[in-house]
Tab-separated table of C-alpha atoms and ligand atoms in Angstrom:
chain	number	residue	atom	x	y	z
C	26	UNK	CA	-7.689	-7.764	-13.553
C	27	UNK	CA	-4.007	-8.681	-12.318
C	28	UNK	CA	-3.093	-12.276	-12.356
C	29	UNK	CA	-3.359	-14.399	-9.620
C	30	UNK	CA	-5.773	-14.499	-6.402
C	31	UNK	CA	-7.703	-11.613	-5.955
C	32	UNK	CA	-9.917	-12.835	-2.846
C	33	UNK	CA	-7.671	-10.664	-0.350
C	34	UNK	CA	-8.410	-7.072	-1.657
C	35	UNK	CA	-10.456	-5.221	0.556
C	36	UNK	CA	-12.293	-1.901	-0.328
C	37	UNK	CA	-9.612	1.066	0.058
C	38	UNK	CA	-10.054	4.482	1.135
C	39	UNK	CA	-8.409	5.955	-1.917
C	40	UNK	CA	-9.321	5.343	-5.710
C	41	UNK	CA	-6.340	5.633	-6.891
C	42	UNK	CA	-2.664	5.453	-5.740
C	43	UNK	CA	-0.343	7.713	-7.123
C	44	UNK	CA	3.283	6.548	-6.675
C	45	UNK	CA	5.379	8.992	-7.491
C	46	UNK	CA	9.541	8.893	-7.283
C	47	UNK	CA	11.911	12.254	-7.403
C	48	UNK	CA	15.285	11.752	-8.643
C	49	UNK	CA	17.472	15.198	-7.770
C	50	UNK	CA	20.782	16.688	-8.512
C	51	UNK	CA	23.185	15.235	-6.271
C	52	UNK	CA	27.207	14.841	-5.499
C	53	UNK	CA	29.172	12.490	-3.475
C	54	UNK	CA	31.293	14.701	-2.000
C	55	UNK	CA	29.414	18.034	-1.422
C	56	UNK	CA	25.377	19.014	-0.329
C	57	UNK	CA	24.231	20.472	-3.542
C	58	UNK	CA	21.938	23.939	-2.744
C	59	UNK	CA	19.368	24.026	-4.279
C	60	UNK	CA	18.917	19.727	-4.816
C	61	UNK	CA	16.745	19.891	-7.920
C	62	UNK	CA	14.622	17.661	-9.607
C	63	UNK	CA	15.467	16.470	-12.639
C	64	UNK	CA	12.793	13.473	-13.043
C	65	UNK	CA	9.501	13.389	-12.556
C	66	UNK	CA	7.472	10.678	-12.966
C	67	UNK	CA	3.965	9.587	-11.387
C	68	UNK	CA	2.161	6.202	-12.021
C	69	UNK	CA	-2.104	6.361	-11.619
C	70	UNK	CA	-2.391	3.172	-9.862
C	71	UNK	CA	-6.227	1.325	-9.745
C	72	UNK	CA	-6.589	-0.276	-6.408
C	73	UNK	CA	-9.765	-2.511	-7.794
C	74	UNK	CA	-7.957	-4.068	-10.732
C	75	UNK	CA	-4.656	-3.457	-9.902
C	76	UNK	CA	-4.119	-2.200	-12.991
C	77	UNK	CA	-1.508	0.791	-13.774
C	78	UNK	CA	-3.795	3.143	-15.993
C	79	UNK	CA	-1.835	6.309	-16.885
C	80	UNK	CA	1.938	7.627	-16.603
C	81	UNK	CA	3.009	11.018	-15.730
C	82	UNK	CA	6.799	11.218	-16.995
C	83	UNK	CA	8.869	14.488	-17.219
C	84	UNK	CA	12.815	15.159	-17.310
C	85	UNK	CA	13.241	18.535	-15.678
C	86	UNK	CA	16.046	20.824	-16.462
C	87	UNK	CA	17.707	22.005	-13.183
C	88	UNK	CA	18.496	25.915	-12.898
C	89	UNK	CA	20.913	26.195	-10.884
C	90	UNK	CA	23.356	23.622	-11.146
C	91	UNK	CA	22.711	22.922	-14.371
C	92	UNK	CA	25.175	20.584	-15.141
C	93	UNK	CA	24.706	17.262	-13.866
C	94	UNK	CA	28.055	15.661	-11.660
C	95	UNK	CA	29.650	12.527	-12.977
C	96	UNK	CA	28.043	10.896	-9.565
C	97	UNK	CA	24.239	12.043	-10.343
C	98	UNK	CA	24.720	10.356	-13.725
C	99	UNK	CA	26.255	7.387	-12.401
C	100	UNK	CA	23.534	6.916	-9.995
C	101	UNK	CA	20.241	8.190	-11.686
C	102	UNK	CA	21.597	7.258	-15.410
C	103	UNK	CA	20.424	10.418	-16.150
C	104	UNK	CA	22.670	12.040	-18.760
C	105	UNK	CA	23.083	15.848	-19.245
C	106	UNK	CA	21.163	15.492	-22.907
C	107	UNK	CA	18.029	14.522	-21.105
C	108	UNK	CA	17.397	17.285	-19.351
C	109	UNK	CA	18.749	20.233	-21.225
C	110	UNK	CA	16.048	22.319	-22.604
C	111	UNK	CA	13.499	20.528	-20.776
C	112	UNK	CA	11.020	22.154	-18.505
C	113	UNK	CA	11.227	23.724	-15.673
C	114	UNK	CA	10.175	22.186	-12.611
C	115	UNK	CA	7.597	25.323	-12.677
C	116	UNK	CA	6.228	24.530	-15.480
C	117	UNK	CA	6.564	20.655	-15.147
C	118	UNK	CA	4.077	21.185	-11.968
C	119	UNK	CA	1.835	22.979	-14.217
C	120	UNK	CA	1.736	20.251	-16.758
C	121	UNK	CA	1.479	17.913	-14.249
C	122	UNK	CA	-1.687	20.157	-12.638
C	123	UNK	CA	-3.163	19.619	-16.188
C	124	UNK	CA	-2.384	15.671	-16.462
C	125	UNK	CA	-4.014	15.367	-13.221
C	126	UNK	CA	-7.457	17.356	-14.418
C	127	UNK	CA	-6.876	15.033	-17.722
C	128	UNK	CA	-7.550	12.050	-15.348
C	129	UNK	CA	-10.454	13.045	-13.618
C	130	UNK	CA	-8.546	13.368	-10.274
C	131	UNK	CA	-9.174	16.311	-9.419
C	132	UNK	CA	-12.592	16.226	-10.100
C	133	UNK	CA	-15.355	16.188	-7.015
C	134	UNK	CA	-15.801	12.653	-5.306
C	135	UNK	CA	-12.682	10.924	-6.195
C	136	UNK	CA	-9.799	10.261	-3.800
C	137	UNK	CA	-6.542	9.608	-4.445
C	138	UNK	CA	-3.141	9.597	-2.648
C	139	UNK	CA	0.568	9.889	-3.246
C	140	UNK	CA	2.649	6.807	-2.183
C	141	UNK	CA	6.199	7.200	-2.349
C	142	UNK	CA	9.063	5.190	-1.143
C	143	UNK	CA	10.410	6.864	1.988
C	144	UNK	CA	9.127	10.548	3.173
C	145	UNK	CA	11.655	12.273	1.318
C	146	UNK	CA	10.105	13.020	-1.794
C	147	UNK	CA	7.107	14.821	-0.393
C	148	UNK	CA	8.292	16.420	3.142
C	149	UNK	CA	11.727	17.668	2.037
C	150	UNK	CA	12.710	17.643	-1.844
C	151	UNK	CA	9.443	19.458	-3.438
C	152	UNK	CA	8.895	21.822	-0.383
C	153	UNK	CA	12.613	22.579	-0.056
C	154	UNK	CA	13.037	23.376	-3.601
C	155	UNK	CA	9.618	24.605	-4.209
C	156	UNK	CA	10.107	27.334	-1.420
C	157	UNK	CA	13.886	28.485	-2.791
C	158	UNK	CA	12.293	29.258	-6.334
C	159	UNK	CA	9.305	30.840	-4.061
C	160	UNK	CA	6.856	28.201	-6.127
C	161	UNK	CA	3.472	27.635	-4.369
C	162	UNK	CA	3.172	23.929	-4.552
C	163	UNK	CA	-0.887	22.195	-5.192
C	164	UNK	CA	-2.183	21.405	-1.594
C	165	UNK	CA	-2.562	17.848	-3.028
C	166	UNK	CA	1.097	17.733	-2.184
C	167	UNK	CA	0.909	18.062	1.468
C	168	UNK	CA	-0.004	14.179	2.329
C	169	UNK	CA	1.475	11.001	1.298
C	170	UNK	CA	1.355	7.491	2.025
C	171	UNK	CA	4.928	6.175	3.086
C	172	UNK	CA	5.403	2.772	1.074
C	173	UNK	CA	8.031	1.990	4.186
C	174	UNK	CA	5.163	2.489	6.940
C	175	UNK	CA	2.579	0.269	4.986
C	176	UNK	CA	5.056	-2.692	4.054
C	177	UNK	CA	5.902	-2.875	7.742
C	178	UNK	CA	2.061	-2.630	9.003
C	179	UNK	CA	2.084	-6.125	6.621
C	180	UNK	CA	5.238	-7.362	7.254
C	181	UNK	CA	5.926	-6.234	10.739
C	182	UNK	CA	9.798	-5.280	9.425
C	183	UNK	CA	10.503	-1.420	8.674
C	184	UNK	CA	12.744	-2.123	5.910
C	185	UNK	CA	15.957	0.693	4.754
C	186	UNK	CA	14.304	0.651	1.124
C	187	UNK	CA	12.780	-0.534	-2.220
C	188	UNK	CA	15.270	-3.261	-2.792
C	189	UNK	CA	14.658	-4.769	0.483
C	190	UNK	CA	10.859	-4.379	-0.189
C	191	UNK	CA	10.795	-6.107	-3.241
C	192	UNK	CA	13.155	-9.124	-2.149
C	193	UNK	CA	11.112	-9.560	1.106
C	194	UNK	CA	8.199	-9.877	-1.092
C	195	UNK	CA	9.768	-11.718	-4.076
C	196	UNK	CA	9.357	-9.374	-6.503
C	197	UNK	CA	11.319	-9.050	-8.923
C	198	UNK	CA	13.447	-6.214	-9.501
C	199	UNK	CA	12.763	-4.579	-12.962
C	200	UNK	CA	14.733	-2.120	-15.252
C	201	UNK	CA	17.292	0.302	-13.437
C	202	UNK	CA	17.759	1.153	-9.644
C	203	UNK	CA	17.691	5.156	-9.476
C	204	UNK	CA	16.023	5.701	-12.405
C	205	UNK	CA	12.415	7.503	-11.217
C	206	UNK	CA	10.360	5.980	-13.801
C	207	UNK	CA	11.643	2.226	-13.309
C	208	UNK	CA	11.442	2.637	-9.192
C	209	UNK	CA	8.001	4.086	-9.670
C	210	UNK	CA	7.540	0.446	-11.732
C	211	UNK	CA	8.967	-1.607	-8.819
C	212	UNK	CA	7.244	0.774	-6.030
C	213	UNK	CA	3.953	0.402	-7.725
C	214	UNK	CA	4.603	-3.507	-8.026
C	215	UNK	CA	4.970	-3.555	-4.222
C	216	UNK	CA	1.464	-1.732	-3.749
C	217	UNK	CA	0.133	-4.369	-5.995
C	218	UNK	CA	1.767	-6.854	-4.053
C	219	UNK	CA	0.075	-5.051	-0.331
C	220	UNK	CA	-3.008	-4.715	-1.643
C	221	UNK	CA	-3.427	-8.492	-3.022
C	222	UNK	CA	-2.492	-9.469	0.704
C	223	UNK	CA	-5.754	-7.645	1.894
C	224	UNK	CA	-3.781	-4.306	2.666
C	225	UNK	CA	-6.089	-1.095	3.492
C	226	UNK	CA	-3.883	2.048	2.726
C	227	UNK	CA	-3.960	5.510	4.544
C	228	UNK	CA	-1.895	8.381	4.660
C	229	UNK	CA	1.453	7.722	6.786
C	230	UNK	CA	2.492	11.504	6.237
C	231	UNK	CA	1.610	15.053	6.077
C	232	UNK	CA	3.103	18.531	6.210
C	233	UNK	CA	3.057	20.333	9.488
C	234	UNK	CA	3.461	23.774	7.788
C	235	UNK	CA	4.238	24.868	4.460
C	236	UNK	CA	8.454	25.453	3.751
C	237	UNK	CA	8.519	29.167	3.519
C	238	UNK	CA	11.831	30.317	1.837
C	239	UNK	CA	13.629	33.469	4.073
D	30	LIG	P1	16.075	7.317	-5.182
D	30	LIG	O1	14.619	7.604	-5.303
D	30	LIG	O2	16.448	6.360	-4.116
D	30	LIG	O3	16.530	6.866	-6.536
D	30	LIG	O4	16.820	8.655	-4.837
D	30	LIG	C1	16.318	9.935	-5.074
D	30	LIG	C2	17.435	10.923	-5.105
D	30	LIG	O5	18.156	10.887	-3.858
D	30	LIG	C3	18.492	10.686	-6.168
D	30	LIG	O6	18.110	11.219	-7.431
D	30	LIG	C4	19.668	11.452	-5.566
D	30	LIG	O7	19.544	12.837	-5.754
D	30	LIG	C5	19.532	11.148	-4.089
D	30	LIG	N1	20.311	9.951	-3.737
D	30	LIG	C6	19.887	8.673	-3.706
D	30	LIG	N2	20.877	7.839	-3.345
D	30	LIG	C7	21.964	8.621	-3.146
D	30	LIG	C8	23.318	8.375	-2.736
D	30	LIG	N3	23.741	7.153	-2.479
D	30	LIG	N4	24.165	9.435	-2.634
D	30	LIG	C9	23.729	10.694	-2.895
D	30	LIG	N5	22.479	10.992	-3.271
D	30	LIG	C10	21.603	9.978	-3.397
D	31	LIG	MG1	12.993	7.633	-4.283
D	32	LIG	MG1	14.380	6.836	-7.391
């Protein structure tokens, strides 16, 4: 168990919480179409003991612009050598199908949920791209838990972001800002930081209708 008082957690809905933070192809000046998804990382969250139990991590090499700007580097600190000859984002979704079986999450009885910061992630970036490469995402996809929504049900402030999040709560900020993997840390240290406050989580989001590409 977590440090600290535990009296405050109260029996959740979900088993486990699945945070889970995108970082895409981007550029300052221009919209880049397709965005793709060049990091993919997922962190299996315990809501009992608070505990992080497993990481999903993946670099995934974009397809169509394939070389990464001098902005998305800047931001993500993603350099072009980590995600050359890497996976697919096809194939990253099947591995990530296969780390999810691993865990016993998909099997019968046990609930889980994606909690990512903003709805991004989930309503536009993986159903956007997912429809140009005409990719049929997992259903499991199709509902998420809005970190933003949740830290205002506690707070009462809907707050622009993570950074925000974690100062309002005194957390401290770990590792780099725009790197998936270390915002997945700090996202899944402001769960932690809910549920020891006695927060209940529930889905925030779903999607209407699938993205179909035209
Ligand atoms: P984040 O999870 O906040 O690190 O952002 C996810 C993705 O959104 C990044 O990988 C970028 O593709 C895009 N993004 C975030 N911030 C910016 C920004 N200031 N300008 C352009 N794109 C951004
Ligand atoms: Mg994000
Ligand atoms: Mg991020």
């Amino acid at each position: 168990m977590a440090e600290s008082s535990t009296t405050l957690l109260k029996p959740q809905i979900f088993d486990y919480l699945l945070v889970l933070d995108f970082e895409a192809t981007c550029d300052n000046q221009t919209k880049l179409i397709p965005q793709e998804i060049i990091e993919f990382p997922v962190l299996k969250v315990n809501p009992v003991t608070l505990n992080v139990e497993s990481t999903f991590h993946r670099y995934v090499c974009p397809q169509v612009h394939k070389e990464l700007t001098p902005f998305c580097i800047e931001l993500t600190g993603i350099i072009q050598d980590m995600v050359d000859g890497q996976p697919s984002l096809q194939e990253v979704l099947q591995e990530f199908d296969d780390w999810m079986k691993q865990e016993g999450l998909l099997n019968e009885g046990v609930k889980f949920a994606f909690v990512t910061c903003g709805d991004w992630d989930l309503k536009l970036m993986l159903p956007k791209q997912c429809a140009y490469f005409h990719i049929k995402p997992e259903d499991y996809f199709n509902q998420w838990i809005n970190l933003k929504r949740s830290f205002s049900d506690v707070t009462s402030i809907f707050p622009q972001g993570m950074m925000p999040m974690l100062s309002q709560l005194k957390l401290k900020h770990q590792g780099r800002h725009h790197s998936g993997i270390d915002d997945c840390k700090n996202i899944a240290n402001i769960v932690i930081e809910l549920l020891k406050r006695g927060y209940v989580f529930k889905y925030t989001g779903r999607l209407k209708q699938p993205v179909h590409s035209t």
